[in-house]
PDB file of C-alpha atoms in Angstrom:
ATOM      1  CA  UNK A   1     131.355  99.330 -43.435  1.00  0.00           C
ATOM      2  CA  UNK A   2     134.122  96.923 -44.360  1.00  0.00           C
ATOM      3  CA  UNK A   3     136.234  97.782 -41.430  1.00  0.00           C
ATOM      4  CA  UNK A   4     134.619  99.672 -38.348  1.00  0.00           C
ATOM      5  CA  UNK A   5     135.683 102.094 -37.352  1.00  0.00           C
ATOM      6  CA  UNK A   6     136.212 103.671 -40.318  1.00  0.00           C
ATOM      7  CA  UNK A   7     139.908 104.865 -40.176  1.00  0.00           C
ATOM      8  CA  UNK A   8     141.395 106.268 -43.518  1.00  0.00           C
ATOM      9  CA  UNK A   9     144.631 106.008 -44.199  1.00  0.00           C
ATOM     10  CA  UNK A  10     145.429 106.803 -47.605  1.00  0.00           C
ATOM     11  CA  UNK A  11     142.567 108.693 -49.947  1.00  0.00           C
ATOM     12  CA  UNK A  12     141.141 107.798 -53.128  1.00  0.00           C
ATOM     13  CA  UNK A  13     143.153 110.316 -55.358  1.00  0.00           C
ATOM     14  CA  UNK A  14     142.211 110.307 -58.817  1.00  0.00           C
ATOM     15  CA  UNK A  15     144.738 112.799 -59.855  1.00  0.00           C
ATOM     16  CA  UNK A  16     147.357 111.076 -58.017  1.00  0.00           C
ATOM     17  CA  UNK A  17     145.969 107.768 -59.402  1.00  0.00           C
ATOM     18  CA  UNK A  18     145.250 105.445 -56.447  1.00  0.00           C
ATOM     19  CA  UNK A  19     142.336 103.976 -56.662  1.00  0.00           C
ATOM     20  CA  UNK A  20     140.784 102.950 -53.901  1.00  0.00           C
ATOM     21  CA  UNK A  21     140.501 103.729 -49.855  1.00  0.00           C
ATOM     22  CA  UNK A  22     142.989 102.396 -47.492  1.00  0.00           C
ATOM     23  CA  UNK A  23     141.827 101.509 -44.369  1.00  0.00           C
ATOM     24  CA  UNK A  24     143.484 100.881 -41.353  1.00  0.00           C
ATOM     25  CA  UNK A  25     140.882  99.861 -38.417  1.00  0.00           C
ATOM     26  CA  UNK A  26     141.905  99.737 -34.864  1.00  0.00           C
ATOM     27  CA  UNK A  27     145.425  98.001 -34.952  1.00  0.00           C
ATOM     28  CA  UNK A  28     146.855 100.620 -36.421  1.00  0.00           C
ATOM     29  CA  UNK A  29     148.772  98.423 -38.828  1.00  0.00           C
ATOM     30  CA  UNK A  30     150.928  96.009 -36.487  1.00  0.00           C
ATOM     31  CA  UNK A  31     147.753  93.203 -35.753  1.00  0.00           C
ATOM     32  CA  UNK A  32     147.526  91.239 -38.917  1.00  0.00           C
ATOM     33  CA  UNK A  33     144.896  88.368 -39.056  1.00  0.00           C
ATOM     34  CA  UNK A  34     142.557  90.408 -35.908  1.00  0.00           C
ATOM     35  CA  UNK A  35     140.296  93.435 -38.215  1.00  0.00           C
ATOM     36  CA  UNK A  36     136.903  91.695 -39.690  1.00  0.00           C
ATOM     37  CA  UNK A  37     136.238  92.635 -43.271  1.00  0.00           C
ATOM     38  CA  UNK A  38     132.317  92.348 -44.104  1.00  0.00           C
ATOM     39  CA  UNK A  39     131.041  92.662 -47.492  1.00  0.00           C
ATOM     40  CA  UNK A  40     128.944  95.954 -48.349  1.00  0.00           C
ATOM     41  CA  UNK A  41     125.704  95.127 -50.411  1.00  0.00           C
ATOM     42  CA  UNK A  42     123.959  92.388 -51.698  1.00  0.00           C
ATOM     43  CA  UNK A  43     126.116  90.137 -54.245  1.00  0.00           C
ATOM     44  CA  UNK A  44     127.856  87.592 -55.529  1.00  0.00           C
ATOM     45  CA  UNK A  45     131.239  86.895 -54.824  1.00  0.00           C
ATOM     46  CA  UNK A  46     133.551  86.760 -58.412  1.00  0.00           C
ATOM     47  CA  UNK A  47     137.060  86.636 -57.233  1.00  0.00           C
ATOM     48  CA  UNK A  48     138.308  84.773 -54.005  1.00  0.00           C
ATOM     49  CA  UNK A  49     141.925  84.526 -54.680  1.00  0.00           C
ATOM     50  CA  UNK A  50     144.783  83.824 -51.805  1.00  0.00           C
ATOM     51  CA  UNK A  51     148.252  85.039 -51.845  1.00  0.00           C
ATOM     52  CA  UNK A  52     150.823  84.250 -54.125  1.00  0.00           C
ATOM     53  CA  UNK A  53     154.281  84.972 -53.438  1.00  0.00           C
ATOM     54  CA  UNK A  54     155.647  84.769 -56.409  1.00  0.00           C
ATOM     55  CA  UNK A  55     152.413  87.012 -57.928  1.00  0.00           C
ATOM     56  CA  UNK A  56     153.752  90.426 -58.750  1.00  0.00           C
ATOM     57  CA  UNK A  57     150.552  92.145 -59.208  1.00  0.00           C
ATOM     58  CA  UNK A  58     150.937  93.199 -55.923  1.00  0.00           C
ATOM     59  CA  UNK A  59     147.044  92.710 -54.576  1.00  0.00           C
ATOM     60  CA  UNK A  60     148.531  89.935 -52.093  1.00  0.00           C
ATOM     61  CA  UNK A  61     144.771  87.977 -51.255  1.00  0.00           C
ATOM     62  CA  UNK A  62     141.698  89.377 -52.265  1.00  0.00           C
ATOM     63  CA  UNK A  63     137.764  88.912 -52.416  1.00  0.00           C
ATOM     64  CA  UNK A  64     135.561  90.715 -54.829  1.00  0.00           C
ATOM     65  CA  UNK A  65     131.729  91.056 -54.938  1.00  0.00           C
ATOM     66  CA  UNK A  66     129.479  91.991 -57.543  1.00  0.00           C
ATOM     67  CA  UNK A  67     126.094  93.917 -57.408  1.00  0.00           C
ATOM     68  CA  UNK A  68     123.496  94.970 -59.739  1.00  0.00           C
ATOM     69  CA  UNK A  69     122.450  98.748 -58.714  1.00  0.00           C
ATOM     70  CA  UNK A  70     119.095  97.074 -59.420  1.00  0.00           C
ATOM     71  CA  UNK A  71     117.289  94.051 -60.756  1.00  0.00           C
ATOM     72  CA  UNK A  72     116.754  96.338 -64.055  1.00  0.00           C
ATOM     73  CA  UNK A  73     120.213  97.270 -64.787  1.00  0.00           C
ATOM     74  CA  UNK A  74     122.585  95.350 -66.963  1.00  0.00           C
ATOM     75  CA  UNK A  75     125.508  97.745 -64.829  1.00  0.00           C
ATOM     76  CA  UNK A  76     127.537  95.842 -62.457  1.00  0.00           C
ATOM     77  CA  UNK A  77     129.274  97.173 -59.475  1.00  0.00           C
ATOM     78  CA  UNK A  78     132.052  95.427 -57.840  1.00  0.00           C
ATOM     79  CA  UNK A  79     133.974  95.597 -54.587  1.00  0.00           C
ATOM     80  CA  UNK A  80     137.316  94.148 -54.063  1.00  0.00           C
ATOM     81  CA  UNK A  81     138.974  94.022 -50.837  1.00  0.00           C
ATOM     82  CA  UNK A  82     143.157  93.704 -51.246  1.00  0.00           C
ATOM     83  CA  UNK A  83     145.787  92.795 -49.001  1.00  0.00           C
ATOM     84  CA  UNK A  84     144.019  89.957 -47.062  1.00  0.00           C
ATOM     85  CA  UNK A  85     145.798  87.866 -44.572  1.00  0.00           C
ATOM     86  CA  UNK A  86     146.761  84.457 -45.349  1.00  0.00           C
ATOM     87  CA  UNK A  87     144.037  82.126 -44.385  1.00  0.00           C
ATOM     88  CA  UNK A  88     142.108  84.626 -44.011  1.00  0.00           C
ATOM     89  CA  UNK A  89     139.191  84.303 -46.806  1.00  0.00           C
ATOM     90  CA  UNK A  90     136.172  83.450 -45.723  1.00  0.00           C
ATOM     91  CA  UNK A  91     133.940  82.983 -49.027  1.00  0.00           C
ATOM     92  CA  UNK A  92     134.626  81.372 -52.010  1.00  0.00           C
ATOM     93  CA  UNK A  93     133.945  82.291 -55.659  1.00  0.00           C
ATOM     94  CA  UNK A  94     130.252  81.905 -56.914  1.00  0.00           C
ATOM     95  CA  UNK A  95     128.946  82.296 -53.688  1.00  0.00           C
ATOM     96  CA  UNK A  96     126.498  84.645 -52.393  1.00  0.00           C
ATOM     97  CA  UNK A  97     126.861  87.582 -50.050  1.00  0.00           C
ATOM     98  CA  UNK A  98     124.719  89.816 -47.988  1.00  0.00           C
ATOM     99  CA  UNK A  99     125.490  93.239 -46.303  1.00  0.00           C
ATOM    100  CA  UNK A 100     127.591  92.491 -43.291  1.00  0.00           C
ATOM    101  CA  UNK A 101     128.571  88.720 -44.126  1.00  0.00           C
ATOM    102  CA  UNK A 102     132.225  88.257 -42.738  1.00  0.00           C
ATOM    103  CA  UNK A 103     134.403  87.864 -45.704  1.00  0.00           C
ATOM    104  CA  UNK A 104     137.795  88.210 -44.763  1.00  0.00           C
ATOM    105  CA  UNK A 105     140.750  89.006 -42.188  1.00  0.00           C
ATOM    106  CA  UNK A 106     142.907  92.435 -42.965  1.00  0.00           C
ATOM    107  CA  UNK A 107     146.884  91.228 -43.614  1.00  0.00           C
ATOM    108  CA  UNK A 108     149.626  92.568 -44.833  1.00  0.00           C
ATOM    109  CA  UNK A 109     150.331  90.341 -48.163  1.00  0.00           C
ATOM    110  CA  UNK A 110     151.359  91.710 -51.790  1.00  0.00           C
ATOM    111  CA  UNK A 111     152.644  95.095 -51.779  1.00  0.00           C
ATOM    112  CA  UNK A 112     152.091  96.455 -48.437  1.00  0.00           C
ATOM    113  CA  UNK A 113     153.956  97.854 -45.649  1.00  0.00           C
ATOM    114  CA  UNK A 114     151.503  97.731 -42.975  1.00  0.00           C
ATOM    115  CA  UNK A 115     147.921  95.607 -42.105  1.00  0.00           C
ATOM    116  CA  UNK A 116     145.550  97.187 -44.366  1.00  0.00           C
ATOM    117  CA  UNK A 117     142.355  96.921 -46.442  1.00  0.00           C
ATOM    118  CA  UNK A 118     142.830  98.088 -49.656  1.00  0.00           C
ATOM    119  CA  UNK A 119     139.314  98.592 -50.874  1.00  0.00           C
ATOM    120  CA  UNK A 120     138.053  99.482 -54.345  1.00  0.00           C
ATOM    121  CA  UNK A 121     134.671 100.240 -56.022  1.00  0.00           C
ATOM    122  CA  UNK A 122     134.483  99.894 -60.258  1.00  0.00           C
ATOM    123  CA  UNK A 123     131.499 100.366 -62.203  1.00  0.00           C
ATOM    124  CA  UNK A 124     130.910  98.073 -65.379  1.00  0.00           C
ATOM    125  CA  UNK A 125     128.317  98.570 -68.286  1.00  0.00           C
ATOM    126  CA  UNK A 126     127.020  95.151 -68.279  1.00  0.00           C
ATOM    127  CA  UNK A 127     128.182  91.490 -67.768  1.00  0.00           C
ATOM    128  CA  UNK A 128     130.148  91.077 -71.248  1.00  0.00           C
ATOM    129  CA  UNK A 129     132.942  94.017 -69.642  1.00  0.00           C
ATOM    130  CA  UNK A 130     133.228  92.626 -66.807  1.00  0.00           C
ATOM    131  CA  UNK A 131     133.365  88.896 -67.794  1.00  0.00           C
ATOM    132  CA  UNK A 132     136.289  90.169 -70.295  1.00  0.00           C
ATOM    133  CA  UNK A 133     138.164  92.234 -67.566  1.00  0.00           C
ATOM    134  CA  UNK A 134     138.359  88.756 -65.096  1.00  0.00           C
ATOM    135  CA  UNK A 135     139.258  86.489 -67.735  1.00  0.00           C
ATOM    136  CA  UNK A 136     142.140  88.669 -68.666  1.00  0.00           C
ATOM    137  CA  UNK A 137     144.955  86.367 -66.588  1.00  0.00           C
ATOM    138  CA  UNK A 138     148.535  86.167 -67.764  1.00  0.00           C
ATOM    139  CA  UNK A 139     151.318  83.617 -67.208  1.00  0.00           C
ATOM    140  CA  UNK A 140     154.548  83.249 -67.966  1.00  0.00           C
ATOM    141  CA  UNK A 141     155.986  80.402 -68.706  1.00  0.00           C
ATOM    142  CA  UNK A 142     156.722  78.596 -65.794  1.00  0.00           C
ATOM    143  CA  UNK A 143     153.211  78.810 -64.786  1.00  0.00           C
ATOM    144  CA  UNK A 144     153.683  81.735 -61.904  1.00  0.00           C
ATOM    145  CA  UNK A 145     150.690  84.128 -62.160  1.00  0.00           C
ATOM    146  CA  UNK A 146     151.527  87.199 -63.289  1.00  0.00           C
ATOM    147  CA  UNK A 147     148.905  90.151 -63.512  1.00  0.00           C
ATOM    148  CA  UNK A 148     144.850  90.739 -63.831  1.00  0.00           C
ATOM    149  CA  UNK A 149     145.527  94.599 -64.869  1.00  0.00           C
ATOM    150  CA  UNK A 150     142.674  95.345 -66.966  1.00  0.00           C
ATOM    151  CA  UNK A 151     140.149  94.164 -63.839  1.00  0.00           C
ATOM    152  CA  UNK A 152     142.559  95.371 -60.473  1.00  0.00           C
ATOM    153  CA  UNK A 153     143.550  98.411 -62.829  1.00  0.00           C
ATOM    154  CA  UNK A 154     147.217  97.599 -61.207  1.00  0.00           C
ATOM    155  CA  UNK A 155     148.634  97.646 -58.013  1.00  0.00           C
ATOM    156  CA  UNK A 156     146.847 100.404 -56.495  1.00  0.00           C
ATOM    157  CA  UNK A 157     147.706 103.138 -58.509  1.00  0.00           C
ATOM    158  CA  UNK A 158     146.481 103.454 -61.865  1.00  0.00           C
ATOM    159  CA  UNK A 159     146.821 105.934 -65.011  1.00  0.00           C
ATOM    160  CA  UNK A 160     144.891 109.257 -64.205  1.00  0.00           C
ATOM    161  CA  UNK A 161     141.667 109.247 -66.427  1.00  0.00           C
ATOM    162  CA  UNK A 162     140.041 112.524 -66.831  1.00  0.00           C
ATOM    163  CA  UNK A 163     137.697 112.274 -64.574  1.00  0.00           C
ATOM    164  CA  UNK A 164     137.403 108.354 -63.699  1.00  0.00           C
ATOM    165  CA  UNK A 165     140.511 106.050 -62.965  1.00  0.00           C
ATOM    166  CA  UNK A 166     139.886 103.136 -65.259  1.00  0.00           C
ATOM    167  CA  UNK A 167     136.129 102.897 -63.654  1.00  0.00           C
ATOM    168  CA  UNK A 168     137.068 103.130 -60.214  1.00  0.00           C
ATOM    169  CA  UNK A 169     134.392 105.063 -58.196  1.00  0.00           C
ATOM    170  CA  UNK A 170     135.476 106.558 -54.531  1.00  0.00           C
ATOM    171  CA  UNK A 171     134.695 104.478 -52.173  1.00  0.00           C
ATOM    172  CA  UNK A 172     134.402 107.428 -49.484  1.00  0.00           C
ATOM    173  CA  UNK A 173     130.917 108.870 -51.249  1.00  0.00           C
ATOM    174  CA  UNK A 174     129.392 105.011 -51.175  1.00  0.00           C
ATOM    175  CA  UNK A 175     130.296 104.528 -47.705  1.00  0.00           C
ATOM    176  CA  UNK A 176     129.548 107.579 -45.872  1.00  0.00           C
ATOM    177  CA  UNK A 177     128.004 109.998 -47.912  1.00  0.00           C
ATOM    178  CA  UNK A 178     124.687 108.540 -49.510  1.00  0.00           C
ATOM    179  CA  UNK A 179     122.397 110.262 -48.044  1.00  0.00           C
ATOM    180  CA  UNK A 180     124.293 113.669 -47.513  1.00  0.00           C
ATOM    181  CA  UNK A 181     121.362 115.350 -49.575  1.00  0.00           C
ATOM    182  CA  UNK A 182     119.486 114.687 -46.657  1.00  0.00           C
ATOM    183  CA  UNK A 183     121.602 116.717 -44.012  1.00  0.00           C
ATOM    184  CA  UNK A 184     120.082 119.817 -42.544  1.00  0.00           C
ATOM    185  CA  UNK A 185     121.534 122.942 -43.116  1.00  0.00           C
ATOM    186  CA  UNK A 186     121.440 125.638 -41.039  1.00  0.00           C
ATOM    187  CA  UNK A 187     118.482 124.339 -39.150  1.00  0.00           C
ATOM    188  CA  UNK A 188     117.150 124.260 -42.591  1.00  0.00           C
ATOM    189  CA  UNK A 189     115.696 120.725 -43.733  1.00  0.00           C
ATOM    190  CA  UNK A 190     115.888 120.153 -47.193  1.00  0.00           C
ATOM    191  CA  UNK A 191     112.140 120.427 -48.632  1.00  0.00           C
ATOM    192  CA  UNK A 192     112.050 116.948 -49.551  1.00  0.00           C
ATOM    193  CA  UNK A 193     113.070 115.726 -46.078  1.00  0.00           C
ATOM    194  CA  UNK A 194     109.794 114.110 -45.810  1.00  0.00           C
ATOM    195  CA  UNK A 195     110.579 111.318 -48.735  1.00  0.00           C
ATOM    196  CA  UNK A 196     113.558 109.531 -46.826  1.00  0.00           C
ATOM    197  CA  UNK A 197     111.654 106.779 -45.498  1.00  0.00           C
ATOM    198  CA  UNK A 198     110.393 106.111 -48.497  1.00  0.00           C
ATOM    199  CA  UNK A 199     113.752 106.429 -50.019  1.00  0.00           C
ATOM    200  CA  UNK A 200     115.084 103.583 -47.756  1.00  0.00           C
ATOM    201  CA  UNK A 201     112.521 101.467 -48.454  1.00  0.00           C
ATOM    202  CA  UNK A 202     113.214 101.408 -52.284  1.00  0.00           C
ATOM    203  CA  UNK A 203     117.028 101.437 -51.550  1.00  0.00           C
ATOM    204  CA  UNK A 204     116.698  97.758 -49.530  1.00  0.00           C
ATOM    205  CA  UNK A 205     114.969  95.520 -51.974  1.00  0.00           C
ATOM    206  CA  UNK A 206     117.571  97.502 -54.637  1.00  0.00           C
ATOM    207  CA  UNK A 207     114.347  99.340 -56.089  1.00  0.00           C
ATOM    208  CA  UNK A 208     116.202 102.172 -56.500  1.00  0.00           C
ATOM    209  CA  UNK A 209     120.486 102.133 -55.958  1.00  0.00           C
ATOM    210  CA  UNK A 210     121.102 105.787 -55.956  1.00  0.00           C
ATOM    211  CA  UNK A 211     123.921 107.922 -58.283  1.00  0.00           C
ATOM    212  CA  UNK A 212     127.398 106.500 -59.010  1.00  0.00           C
ATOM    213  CA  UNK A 213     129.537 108.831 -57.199  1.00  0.00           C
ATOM    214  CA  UNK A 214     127.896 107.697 -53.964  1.00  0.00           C
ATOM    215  CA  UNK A 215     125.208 109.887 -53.710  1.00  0.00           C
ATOM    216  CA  UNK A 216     121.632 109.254 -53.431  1.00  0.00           C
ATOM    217  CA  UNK A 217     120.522 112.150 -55.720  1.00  0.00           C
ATOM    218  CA  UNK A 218     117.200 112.500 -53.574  1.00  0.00           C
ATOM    219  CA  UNK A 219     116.867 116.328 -54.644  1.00  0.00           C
ATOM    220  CA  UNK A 220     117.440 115.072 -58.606  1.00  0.00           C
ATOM    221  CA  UNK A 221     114.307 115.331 -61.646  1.00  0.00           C
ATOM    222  CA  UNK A 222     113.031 111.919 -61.822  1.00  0.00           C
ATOM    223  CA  UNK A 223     111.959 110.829 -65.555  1.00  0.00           C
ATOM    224  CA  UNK A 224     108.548 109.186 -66.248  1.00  0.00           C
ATOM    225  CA  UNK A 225     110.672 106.223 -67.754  1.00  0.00           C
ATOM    226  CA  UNK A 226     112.679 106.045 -64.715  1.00  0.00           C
ATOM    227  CA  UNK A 227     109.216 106.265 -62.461  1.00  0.00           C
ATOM    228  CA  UNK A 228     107.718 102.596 -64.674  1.00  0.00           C
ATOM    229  CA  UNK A 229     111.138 101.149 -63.689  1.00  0.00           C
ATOM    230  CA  UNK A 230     110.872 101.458 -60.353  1.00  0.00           C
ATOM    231  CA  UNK A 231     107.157 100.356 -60.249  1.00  0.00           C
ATOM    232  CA  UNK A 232     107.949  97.083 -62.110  1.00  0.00           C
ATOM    233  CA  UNK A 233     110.797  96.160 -60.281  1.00  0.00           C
ATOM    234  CA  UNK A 234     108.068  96.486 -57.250  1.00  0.00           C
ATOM    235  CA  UNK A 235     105.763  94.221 -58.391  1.00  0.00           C
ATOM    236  CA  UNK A 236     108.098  91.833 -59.957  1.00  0.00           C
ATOM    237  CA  UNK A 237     107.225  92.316 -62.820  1.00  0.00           C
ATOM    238  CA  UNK A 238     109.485  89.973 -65.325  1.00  0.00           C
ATOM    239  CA  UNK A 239     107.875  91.584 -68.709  1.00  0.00           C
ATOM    240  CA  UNK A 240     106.677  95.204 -69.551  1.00  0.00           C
ATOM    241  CA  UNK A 241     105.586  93.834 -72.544  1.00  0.00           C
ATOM    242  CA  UNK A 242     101.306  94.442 -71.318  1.00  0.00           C
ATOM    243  CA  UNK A 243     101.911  98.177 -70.665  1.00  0.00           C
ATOM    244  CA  UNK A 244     101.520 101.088 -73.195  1.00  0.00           C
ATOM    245  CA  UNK A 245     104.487 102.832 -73.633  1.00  0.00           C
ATOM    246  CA  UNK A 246     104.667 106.136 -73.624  1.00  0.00           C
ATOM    247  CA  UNK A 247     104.076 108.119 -77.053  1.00  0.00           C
ATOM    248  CA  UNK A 248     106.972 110.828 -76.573  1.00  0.00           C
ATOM    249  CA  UNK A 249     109.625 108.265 -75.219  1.00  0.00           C
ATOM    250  CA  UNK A 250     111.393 104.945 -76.546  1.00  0.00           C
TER     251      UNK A 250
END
């Protein structure tokens, strides 16, 4: 979890257009500088920015991490954590993170009334969207940074999107309800109970990531495509190049 224990204090609202999770930890907002922030999965770190007063994108300091769902997907998830205190940034661009690294302090800089983590989950296609969403960086003229809309998707609230807010995913399904497919029921065990062991075993060496809303999806069809994927990622394979494809399927 970025901040344990979990304490929400403002929802991801699509409708409403915020989009992320606020979270609040222990201090209930007065105790800047004291709540740990650990990254979430496997990444690399892509933004490690610290506060700008005269910024007026509103994000105040902020570290974001980039995952692959797998090493066979050209998708890219990121995870940006907002308001971080000053001095309180742990990791620097390029480098890498694992689950539970210490990245940052919660604060109270940008736009905020209160000690908070402001944290947001996007979903990219592949490298090429992403790369263009960081790189877009305005300034005016006397060299004061001014926004990074297109990646942040503004100062917590964005336009409501149909169903998705410019990308954003909610961050309560990835954090807490992965493996709700698994929950019994009624005293009633789902009938593929039996398969989570093996489900966590794929899901830590990032054989398999799970479905982007935050679900695992363990009670979903599985394609025969989508079976060779997850037998070449195990064994490392680099090529599929010496294996027959199938004659019904690209």
């Amino acid at each position: 979890m970025p901040l344990e224990p979990i304490r929400i204090t403002q929802d991801y609202n699509n409708e409403k257009g915020h989009n992320g999770l606020d979270l609040g930890g222990e201090c209930n907002g007065w105790a800047e500088g004291k709540e740990k922030i650990h990254n979430i999965f496997k990444g690399i770190v892509i933004v490690s920015r610290a506060y700008n007063p005269n910024s007026d994108d509103g994000w105040g300091g902020v570290v974001c991490t980039a995952s692959h769902p797998n090493p066979a997907s050209e998708e890219i998830i990121t995870h940006c954590n907002h308001h971080i205190f000053v001095g309180g940034r742990f990791v620097s661009a390029c480098q890498e993170v694992n689950p539970g690294d210490l990245i940052g302090l919660e604060g109270n800089t940008g736009h905020s009334e209160a000690a908070h983590l402001h944290y947001t989950v996007r979903r990219w296609k592949n490298l090429e969207e992403l790369q263009k969403a960081i790189g877009y960086v305005q300034t005016s003229q006397g060299g004061k940074f001014t926004k990074m809309t297109n990646f942040f998707g503004s100062a917590g609230y964005g336009v409501h999107n149909g169903s998705h807010l410019h990308g954003h995913l909610d961050p309560v399904g990835i954090l807490t309800h992965t493996f709700d497919d698994y929950v019994v029921k009624n005293g009633n065990p789902p009938a593929y109970a039996w398969s989570l062991p093996y489900v966590l075993n794929m899901r830590k060496p990032g054989i398999e990531f799970g479905l982007f809303d935050g679900r695992y999806g363990a009670g979903n069809l599985v394609t025969r495509r989508e079976v060779a994927r997850w037998i070449k990622i195990a064994r490392e394979l680099d090529s599929a190049s010496n294996v027959a494809n199938f004659g019904d399927l690209p």
